[in-house]
Short mmCIF file of C-alpha atoms (C1' of nucleotides) in Angstrom, two decimals:
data_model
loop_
_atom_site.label_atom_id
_atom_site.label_comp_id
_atom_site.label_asym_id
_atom_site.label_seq_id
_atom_site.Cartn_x
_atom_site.Cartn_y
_atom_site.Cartn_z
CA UNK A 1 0.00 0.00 0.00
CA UNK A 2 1.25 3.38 -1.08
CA UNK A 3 0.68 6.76 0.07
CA UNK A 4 -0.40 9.47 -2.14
CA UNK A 5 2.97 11.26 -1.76
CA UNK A 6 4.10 8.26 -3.42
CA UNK A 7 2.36 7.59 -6.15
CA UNK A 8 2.10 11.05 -6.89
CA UNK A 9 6.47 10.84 -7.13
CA UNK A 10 6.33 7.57 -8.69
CA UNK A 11 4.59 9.62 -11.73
CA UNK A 12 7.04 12.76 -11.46
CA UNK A 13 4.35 14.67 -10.17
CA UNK A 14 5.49 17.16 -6.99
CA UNK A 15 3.93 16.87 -3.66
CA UNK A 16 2.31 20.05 -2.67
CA UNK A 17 -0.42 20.37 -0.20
CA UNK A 18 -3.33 21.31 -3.05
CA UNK A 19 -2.75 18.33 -5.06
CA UNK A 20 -2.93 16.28 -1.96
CA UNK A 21 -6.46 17.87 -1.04
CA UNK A 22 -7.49 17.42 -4.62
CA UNK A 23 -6.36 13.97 -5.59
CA UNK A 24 -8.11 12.99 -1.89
CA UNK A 25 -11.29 15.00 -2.93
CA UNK A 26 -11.11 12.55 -6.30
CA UNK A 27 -10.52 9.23 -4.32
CA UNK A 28 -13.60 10.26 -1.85
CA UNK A 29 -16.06 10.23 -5.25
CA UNK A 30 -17.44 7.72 -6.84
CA UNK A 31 -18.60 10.18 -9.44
CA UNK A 32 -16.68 12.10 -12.08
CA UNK A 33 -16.74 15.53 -11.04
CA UNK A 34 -16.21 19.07 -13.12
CA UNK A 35 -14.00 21.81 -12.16
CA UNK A 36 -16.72 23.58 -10.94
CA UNK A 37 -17.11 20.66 -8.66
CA UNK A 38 -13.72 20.90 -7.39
CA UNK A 39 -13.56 24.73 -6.91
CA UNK A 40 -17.16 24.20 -4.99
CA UNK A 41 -15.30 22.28 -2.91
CA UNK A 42 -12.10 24.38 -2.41
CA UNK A 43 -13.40 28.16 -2.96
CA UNK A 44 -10.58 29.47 -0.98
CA UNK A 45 -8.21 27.91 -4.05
CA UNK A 46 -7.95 29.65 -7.72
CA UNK A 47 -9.40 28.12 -10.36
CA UNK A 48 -6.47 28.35 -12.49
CA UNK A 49 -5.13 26.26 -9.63
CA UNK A 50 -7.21 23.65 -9.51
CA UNK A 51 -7.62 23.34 -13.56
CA UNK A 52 -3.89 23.55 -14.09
CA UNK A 53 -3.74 20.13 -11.23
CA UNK A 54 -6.29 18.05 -12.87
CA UNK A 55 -4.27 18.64 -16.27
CA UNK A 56 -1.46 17.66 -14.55
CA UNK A 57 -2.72 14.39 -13.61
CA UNK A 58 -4.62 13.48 -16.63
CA UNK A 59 -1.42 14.14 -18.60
CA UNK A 60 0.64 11.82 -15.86
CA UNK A 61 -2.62 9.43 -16.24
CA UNK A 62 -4.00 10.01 -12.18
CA UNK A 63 -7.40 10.73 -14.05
CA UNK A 64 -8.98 10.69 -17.30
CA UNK A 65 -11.32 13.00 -18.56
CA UNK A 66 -14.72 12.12 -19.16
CA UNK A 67 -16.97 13.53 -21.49
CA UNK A 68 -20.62 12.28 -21.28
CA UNK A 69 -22.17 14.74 -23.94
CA UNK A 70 -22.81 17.23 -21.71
CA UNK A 71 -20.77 19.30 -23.23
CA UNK A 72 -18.84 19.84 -19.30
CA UNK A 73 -15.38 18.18 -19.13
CA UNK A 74 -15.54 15.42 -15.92
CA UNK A 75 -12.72 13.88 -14.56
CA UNK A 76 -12.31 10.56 -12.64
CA UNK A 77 -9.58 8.54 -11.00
CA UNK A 78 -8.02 5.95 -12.72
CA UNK A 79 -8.40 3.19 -10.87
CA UNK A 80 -5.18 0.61 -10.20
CA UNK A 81 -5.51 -1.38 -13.56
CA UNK A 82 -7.13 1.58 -15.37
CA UNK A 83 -4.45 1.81 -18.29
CA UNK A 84 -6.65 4.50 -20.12
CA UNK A 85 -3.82 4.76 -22.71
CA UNK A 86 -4.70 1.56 -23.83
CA UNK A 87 -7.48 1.48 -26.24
CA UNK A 88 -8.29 -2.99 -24.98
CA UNK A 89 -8.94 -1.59 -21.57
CA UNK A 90 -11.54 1.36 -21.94
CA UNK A 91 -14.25 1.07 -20.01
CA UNK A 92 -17.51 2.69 -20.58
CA UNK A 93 -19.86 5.62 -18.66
CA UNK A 94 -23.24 5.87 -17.59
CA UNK A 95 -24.88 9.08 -17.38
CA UNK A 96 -27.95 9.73 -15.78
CA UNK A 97 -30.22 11.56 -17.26
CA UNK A 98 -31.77 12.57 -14.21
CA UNK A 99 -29.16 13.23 -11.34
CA UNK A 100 -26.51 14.09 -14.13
CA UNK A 101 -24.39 12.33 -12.19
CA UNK A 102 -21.67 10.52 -14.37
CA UNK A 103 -20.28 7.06 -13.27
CA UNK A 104 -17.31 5.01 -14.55
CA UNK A 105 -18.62 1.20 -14.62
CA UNK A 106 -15.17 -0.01 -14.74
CA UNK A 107 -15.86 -3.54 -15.29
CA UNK A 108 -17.95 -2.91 -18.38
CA UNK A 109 -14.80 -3.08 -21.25
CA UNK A 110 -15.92 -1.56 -24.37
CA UNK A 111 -16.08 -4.52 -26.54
CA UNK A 112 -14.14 -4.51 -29.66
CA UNK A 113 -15.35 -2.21 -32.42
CA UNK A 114 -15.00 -2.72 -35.97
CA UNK A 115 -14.25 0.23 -38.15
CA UNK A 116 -14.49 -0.22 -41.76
CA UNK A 117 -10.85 -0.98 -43.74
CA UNK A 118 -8.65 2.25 -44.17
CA UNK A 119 -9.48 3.65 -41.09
CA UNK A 120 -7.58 3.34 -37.95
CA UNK A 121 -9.20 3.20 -34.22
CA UNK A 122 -7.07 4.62 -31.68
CA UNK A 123 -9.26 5.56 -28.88
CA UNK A 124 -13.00 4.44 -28.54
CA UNK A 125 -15.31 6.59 -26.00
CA UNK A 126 -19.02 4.93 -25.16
CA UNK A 127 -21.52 7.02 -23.05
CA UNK A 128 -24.57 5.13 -21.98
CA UNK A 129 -27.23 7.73 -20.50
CA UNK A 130 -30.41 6.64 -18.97
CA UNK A 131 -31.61 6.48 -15.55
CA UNK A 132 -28.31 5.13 -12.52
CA UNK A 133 -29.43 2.93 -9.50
CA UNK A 134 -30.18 5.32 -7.40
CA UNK A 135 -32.80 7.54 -9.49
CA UNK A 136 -34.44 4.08 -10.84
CA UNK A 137 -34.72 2.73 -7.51
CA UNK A 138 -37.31 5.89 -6.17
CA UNK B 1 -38.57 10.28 -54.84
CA UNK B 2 -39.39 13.37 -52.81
CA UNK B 3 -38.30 16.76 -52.92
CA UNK B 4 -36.52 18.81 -49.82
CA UNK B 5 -39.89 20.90 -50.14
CA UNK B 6 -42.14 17.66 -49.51
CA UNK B 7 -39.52 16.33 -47.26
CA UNK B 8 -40.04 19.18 -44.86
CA UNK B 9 -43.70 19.51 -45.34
CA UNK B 10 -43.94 16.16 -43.89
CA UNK B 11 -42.12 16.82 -40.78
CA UNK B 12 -44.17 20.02 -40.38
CA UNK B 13 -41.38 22.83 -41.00
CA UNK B 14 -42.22 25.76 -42.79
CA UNK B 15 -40.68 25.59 -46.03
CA UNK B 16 -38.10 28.97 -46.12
CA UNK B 17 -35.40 29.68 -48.57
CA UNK B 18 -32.79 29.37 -45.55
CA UNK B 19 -33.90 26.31 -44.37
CA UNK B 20 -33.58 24.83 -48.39
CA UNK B 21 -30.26 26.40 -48.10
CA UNK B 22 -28.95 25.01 -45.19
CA UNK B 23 -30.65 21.41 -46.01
CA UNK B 24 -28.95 21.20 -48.97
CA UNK B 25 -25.87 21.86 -47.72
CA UNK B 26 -25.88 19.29 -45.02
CA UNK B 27 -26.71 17.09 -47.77
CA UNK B 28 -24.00 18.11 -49.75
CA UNK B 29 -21.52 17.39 -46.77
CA UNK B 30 -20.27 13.39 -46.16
CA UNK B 31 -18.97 14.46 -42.82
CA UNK B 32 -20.82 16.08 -39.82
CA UNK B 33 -20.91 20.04 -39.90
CA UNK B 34 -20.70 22.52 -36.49
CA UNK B 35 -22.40 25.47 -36.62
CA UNK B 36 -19.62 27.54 -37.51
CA UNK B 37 -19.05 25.06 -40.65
CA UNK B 38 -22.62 26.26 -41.26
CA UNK B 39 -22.11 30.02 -40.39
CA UNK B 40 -18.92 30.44 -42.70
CA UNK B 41 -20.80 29.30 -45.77
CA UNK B 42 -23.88 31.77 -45.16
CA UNK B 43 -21.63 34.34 -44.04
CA UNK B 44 -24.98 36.59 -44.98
CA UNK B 45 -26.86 34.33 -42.41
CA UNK B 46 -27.57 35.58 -38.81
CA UNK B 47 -26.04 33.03 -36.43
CA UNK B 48 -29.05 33.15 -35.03
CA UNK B 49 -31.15 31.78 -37.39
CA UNK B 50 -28.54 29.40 -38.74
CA UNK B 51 -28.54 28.04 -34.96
CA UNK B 52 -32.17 28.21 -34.88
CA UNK B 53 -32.70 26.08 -37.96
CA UNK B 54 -30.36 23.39 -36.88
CA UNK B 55 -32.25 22.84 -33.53
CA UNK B 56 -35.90 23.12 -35.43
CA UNK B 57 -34.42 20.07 -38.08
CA UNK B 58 -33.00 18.36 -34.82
CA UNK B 59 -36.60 18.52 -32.95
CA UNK B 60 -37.56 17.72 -36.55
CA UNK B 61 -35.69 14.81 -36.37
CA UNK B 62 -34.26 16.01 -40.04
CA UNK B 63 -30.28 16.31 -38.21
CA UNK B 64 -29.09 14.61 -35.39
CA UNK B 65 -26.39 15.99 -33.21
CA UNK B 66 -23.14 14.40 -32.58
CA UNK B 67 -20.89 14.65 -29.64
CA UNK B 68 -17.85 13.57 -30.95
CA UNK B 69 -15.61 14.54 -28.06
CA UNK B 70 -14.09 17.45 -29.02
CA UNK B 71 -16.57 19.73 -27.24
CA UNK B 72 -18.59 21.28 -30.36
CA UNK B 73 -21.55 20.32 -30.86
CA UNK B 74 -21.79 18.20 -34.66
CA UNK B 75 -24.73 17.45 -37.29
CA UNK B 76 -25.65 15.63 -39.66
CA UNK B 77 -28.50 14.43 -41.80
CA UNK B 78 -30.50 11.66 -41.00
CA UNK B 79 -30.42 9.13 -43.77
CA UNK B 80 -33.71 7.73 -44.60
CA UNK B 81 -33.72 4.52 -42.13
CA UNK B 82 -32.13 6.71 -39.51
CA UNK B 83 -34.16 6.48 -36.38
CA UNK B 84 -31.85 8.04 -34.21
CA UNK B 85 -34.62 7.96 -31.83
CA UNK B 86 -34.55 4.79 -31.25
CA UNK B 87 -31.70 3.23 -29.03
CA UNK B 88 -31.18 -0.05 -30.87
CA UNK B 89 -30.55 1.73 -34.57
CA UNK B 90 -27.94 4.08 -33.48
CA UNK B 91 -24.69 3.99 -35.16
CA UNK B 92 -21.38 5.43 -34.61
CA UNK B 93 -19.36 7.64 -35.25
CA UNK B 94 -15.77 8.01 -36.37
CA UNK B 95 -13.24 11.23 -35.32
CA UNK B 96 -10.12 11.58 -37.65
CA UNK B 97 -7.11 13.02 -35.10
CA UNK B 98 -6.06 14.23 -38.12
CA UNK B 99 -8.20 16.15 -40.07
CA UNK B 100 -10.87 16.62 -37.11
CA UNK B 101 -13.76 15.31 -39.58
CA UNK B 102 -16.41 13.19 -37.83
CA UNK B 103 -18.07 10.99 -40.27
CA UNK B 104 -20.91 9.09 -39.50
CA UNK B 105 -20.83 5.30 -39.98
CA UNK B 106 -24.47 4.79 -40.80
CA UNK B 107 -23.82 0.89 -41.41
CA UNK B 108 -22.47 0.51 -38.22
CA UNK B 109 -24.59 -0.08 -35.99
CA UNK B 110 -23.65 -0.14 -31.81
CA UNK B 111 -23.53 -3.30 -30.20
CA UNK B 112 -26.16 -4.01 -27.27
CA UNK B 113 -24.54 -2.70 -24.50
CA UNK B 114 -25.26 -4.31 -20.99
CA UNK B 115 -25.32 -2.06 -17.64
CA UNK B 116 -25.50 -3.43 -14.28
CA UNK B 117 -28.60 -4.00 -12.28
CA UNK B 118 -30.65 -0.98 -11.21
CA UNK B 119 -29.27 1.20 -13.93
CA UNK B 120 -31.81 1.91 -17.33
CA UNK B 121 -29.88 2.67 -20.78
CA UNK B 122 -32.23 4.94 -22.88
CA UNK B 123 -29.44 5.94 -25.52
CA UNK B 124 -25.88 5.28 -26.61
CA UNK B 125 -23.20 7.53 -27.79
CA UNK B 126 -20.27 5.81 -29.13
CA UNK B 127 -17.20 7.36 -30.72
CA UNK B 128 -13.95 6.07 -32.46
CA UNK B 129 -11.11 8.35 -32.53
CA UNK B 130 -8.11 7.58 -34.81
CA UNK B 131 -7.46 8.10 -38.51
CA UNK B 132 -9.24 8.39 -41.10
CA UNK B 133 -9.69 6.50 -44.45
CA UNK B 134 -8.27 9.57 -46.41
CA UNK B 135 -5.74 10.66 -44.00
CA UNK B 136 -4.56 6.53 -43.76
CA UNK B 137 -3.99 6.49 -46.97
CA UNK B 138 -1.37 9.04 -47.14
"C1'" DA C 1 22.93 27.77 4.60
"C1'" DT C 2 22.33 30.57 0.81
"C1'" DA C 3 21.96 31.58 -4.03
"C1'" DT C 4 20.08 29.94 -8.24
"C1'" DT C 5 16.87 27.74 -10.87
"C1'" DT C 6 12.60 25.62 -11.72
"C1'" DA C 7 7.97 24.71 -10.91
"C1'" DA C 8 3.43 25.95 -8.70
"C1'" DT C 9 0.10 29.30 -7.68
"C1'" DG C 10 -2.92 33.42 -8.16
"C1'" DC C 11 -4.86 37.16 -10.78
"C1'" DA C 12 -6.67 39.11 -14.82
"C1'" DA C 13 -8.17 38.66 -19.11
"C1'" DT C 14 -9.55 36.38 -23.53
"C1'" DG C 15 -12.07 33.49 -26.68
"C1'" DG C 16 -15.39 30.15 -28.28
"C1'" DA C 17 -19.70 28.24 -28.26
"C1'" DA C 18 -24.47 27.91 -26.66
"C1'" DG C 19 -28.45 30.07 -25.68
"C1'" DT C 20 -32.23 33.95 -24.88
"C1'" DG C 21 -35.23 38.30 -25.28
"C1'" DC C 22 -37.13 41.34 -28.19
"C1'" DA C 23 -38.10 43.92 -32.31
"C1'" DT C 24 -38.86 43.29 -37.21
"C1'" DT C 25 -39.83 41.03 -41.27
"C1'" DT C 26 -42.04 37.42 -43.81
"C1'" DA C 27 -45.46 34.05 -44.54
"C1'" DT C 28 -50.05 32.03 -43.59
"C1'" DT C 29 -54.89 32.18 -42.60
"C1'" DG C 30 -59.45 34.22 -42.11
"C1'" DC D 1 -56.74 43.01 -47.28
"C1'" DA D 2 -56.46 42.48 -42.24
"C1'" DA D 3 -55.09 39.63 -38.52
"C1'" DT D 4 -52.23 36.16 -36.80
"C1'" DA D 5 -48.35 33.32 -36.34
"C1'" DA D 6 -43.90 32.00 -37.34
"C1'" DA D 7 -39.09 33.06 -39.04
"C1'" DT D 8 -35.32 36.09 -39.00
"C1'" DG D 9 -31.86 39.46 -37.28
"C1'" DC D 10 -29.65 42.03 -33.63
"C1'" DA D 11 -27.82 42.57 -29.18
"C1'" DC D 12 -26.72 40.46 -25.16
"C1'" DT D 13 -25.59 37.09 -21.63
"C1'" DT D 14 -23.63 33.04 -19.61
"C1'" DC D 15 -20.67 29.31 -19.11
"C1'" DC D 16 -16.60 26.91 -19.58
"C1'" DA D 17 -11.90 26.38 -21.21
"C1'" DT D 18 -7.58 28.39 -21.67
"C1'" DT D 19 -3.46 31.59 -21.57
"C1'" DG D 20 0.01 35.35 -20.13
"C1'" DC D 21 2.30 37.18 -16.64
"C1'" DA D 22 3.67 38.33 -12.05
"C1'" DT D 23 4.42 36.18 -7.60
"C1'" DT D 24 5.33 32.68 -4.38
"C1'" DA D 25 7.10 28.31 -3.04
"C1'" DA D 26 10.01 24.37 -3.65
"C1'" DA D 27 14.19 21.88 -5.36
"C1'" DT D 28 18.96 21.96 -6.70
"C1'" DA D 29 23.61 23.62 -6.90
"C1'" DT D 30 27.23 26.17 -4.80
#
DNA sequence: ATATTTAATGCAATGGAAGTGCATTTATTG
DNA sequence: CAATAAATGCACTTCCATTGCATTAAATAT
């Protein structure tokens, strides 16, 4: 078991005491969350801040963006195993329709897609919206 | 074989010059359009209007709107046996890297996606990112 | 330990795209 | 031809993403 000082080194990403409060505010979620999540959540930070730190770790791969059609950029943790890069091991996202809450169902790969011959798949992105567990369940 | 006059007759749109304008562009166009595509080849247009007649064809269910992932809103013509309306007909769509074109791959259809227990899928978005055929082939 | 260098943060501003209210023009109906 | 309804054009507004630059904090070299 690492600590977040850690595995933030172990990606050449410096230790300061806002990316320790964000990456924490990330692990606490199940959700993806916007930037206007995050600066809800830290209003005594700068935006610039807080943007400039989540494109810091999508770029070292601590999250990936999500986009669920929204048209709002979401981020969420990569999870141990989550090798985003890797087009075999994208998962897929549910978005519900009625909380707007966006989940990552991890264990749902995307299953292989076939693209018609001269054309080259590098990165697949699925969005499922509907209605989540919780809304259904009312 | 119908005319664009008769076509949107039939999905109760006022026949305009604008709209026969705009309709027969899209048509003209094997790739998905934003609205600036749109608004740099009526440069006479109002934005307004241009934006206007996009959403009344996509109520109309003339267009459909693609989010490709790149965070502007695409459209493109429904081809006669689109029913983007309903979940199990939708097809993907393609993103060139290169060249930033979003084609639609009509033939394509999505796979039946499963979600877990509790959670309802009304629609699917799915996009491939990579090269294109024409950009491929260079 | 201190100077030097490099990166992180904060502030201000910009730009792009989506969307809305209202007046005006154009088309449709009585 | 008058009355009504919809389409168009103009002017704004809002929201989010992004960048430049000055400042502060951290890491490295001396």
């Amino acid at each position: 078991m690492q600590t977040i000082e850690q595995l933030l080194e172990s990606k050449d990403i410096r230790v300061t005491a806002m990316r320790l409060l964000i990456y924490k505010f990330l692990a606490n979620k199940q959700i993806a969350v916007t930037l206007s999540d995050i600066e809800n959540a830290f209003e005594k930070a700068d935006r610039t801040t807080l943007y400039r730190t989540i494109k810091t770790f999508e770029e070292k791969e601590i999250v990936h963006q999500i986009d669920d059609g929204t048209g709002i950029n979401k981020y969420a943790l990569c999870e141990s195993g989550c090798h985003c890069e890797i087009e075999t091991d994208l998962h897929l996202h549910f978005h519900c329709n009625n909380c707007s809450e966006t989940i990552c169902l991890t264990e749902h790969k995307i299953p292989q897609i076939k693209v018609p011959e001269g054309f080259v798949s590098e990165n697949v992105n699925l969005v499922v919206k509907g209605i989540c567990d919780k809304c259904s369940g009312q």
